[in-house]
PDB file of C-alpha atoms in Angstrom:
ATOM      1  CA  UNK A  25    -145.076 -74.734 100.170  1.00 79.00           C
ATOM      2  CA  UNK A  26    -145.209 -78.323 101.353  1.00 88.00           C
ATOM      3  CA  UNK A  27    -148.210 -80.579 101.931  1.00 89.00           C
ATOM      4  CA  UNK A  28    -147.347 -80.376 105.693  1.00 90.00           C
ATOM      5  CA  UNK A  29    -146.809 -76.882 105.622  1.00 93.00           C
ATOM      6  CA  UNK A  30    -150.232 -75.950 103.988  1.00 95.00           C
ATOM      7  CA  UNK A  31    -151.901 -78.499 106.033  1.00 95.00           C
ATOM      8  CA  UNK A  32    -150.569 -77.019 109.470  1.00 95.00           C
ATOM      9  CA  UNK A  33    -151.849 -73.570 107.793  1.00 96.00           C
ATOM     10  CA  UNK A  34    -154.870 -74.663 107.582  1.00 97.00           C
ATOM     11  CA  UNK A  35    -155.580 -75.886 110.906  1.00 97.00           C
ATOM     12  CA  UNK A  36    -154.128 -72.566 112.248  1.00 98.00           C
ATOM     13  CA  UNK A  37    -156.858 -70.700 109.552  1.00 98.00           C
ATOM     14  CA  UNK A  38    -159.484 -73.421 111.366  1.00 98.00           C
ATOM     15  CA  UNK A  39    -158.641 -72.170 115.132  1.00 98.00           C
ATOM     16  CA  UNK A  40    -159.039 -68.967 114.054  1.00 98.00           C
ATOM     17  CA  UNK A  41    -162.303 -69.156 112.232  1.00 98.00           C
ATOM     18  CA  UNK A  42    -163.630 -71.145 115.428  1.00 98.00           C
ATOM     19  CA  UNK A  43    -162.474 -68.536 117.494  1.00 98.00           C
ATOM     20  CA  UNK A  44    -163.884 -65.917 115.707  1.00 98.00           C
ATOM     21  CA  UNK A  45    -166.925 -67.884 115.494  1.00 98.00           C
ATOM     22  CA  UNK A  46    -167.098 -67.488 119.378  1.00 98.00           C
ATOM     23  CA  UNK A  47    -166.728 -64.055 119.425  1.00 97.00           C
ATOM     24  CA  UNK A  48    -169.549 -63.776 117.037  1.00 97.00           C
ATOM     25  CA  UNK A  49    -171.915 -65.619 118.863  1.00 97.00           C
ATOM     26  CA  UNK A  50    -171.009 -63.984 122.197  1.00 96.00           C
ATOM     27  CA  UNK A  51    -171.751 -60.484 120.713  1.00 96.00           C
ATOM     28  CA  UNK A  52    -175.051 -62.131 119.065  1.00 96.00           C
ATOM     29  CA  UNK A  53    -177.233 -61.501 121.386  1.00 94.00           C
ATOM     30  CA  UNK A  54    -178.438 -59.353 124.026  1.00 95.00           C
ATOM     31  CA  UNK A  55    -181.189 -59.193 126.502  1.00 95.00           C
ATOM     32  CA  UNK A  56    -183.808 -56.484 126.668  1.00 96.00           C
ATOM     33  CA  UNK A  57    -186.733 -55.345 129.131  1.00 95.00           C
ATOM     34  CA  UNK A  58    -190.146 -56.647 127.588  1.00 93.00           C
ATOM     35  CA  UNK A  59    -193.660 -54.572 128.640  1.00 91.00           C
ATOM     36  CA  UNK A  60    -195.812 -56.332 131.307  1.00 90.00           C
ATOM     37  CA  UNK A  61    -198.601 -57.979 129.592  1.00 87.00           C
ATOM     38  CA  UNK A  62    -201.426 -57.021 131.852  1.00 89.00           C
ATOM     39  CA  UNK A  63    -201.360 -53.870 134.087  1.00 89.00           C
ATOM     40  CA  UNK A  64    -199.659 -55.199 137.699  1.00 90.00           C
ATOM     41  CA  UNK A  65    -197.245 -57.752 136.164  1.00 91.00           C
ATOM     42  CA  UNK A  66    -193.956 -57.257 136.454  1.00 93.00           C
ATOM     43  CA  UNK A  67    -191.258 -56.625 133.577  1.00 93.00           C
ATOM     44  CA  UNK A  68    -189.834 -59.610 131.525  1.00 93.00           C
ATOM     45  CA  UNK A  69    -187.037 -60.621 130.344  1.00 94.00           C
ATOM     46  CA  UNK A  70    -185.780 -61.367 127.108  1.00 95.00           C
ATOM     47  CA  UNK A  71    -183.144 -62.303 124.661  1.00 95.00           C
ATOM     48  CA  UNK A  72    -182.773 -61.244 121.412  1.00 96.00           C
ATOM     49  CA  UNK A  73    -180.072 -61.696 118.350  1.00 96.00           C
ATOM     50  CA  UNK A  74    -178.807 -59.883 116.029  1.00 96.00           C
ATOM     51  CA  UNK A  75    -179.411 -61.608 112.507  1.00 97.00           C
ATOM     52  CA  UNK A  76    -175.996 -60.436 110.858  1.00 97.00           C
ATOM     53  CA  UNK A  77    -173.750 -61.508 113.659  1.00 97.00           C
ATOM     54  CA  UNK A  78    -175.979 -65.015 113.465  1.00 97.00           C
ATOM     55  CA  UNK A  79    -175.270 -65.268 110.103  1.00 98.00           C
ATOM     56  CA  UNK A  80    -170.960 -64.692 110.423  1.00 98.00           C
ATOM     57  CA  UNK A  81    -171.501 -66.782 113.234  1.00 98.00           C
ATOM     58  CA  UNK A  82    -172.616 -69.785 110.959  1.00 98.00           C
ATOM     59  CA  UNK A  83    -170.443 -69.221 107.920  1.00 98.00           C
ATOM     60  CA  UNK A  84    -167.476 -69.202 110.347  1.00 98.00           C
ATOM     61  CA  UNK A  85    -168.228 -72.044 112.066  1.00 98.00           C
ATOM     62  CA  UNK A  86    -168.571 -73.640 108.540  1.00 98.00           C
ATOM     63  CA  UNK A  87    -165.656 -72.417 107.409  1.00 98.00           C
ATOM     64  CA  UNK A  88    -163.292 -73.649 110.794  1.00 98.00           C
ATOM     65  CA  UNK A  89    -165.175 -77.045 109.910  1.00 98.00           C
ATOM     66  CA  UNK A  90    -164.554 -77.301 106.424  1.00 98.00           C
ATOM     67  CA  UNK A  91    -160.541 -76.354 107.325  1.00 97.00           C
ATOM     68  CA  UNK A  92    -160.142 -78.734 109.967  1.00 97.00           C
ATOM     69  CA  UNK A  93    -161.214 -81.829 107.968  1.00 98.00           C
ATOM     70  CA  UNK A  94    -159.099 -80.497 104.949  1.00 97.00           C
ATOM     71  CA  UNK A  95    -155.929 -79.545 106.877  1.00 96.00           C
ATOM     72  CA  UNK A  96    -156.432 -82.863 108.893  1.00 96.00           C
ATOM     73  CA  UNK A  97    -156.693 -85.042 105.639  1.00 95.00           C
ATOM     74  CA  UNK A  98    -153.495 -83.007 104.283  1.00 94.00           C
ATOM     75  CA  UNK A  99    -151.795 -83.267 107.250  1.00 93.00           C
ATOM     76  CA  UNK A 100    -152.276 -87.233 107.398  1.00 94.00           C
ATOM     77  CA  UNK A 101    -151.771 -88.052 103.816  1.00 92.00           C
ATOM     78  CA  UNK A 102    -148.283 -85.637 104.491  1.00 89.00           C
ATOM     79  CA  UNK A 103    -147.586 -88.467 107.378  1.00 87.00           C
ATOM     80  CA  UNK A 104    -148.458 -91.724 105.263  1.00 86.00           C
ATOM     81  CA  UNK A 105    -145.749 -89.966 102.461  1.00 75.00           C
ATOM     82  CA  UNK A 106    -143.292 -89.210 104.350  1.00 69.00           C
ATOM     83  CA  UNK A 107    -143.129 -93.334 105.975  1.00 59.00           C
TER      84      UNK A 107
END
């Protein structure tokens, strides 16, 4: 496999690890009806997240920024050879 090759790979691996990063974060959270305080308030809302999905939400995003800056780096070293 050449250095251009794995490079482009690796920004591809990068979109999809952002993408999927999205996804996570989207399905994250949620909002839920919280109790009236006092009697003769009215409900509340709230939002709240769902610690897995946080978590695979930050490793991917970590992960698609960790590829970019690799595949980038490949990718231009590939160009400087190649001149």
């Amino acid at each position: 496999m050449s250095a251009r090759t794995r490079a482009i790979a690796e920004i591809a691996l990068a979109c999809a690890a952002l993408l999927g990063c999205a996804l996570s974060w989207l399905h994250a959270r949620a909002p839920v009806q919280v109790a009236p305080v006092a009697d003769g308030q009215p409900v509340t809302t709230s939002v709240v997240y769902d610690p897995p999905l946080l978590l695979l939400t930050l490793l991917l995003a970590t992960a698609a920024g960790v590829l970019a800056v690799v595949g980038t780096a490949r990718l231009r070293r590939a160009q400087r050879g190649d001149e």
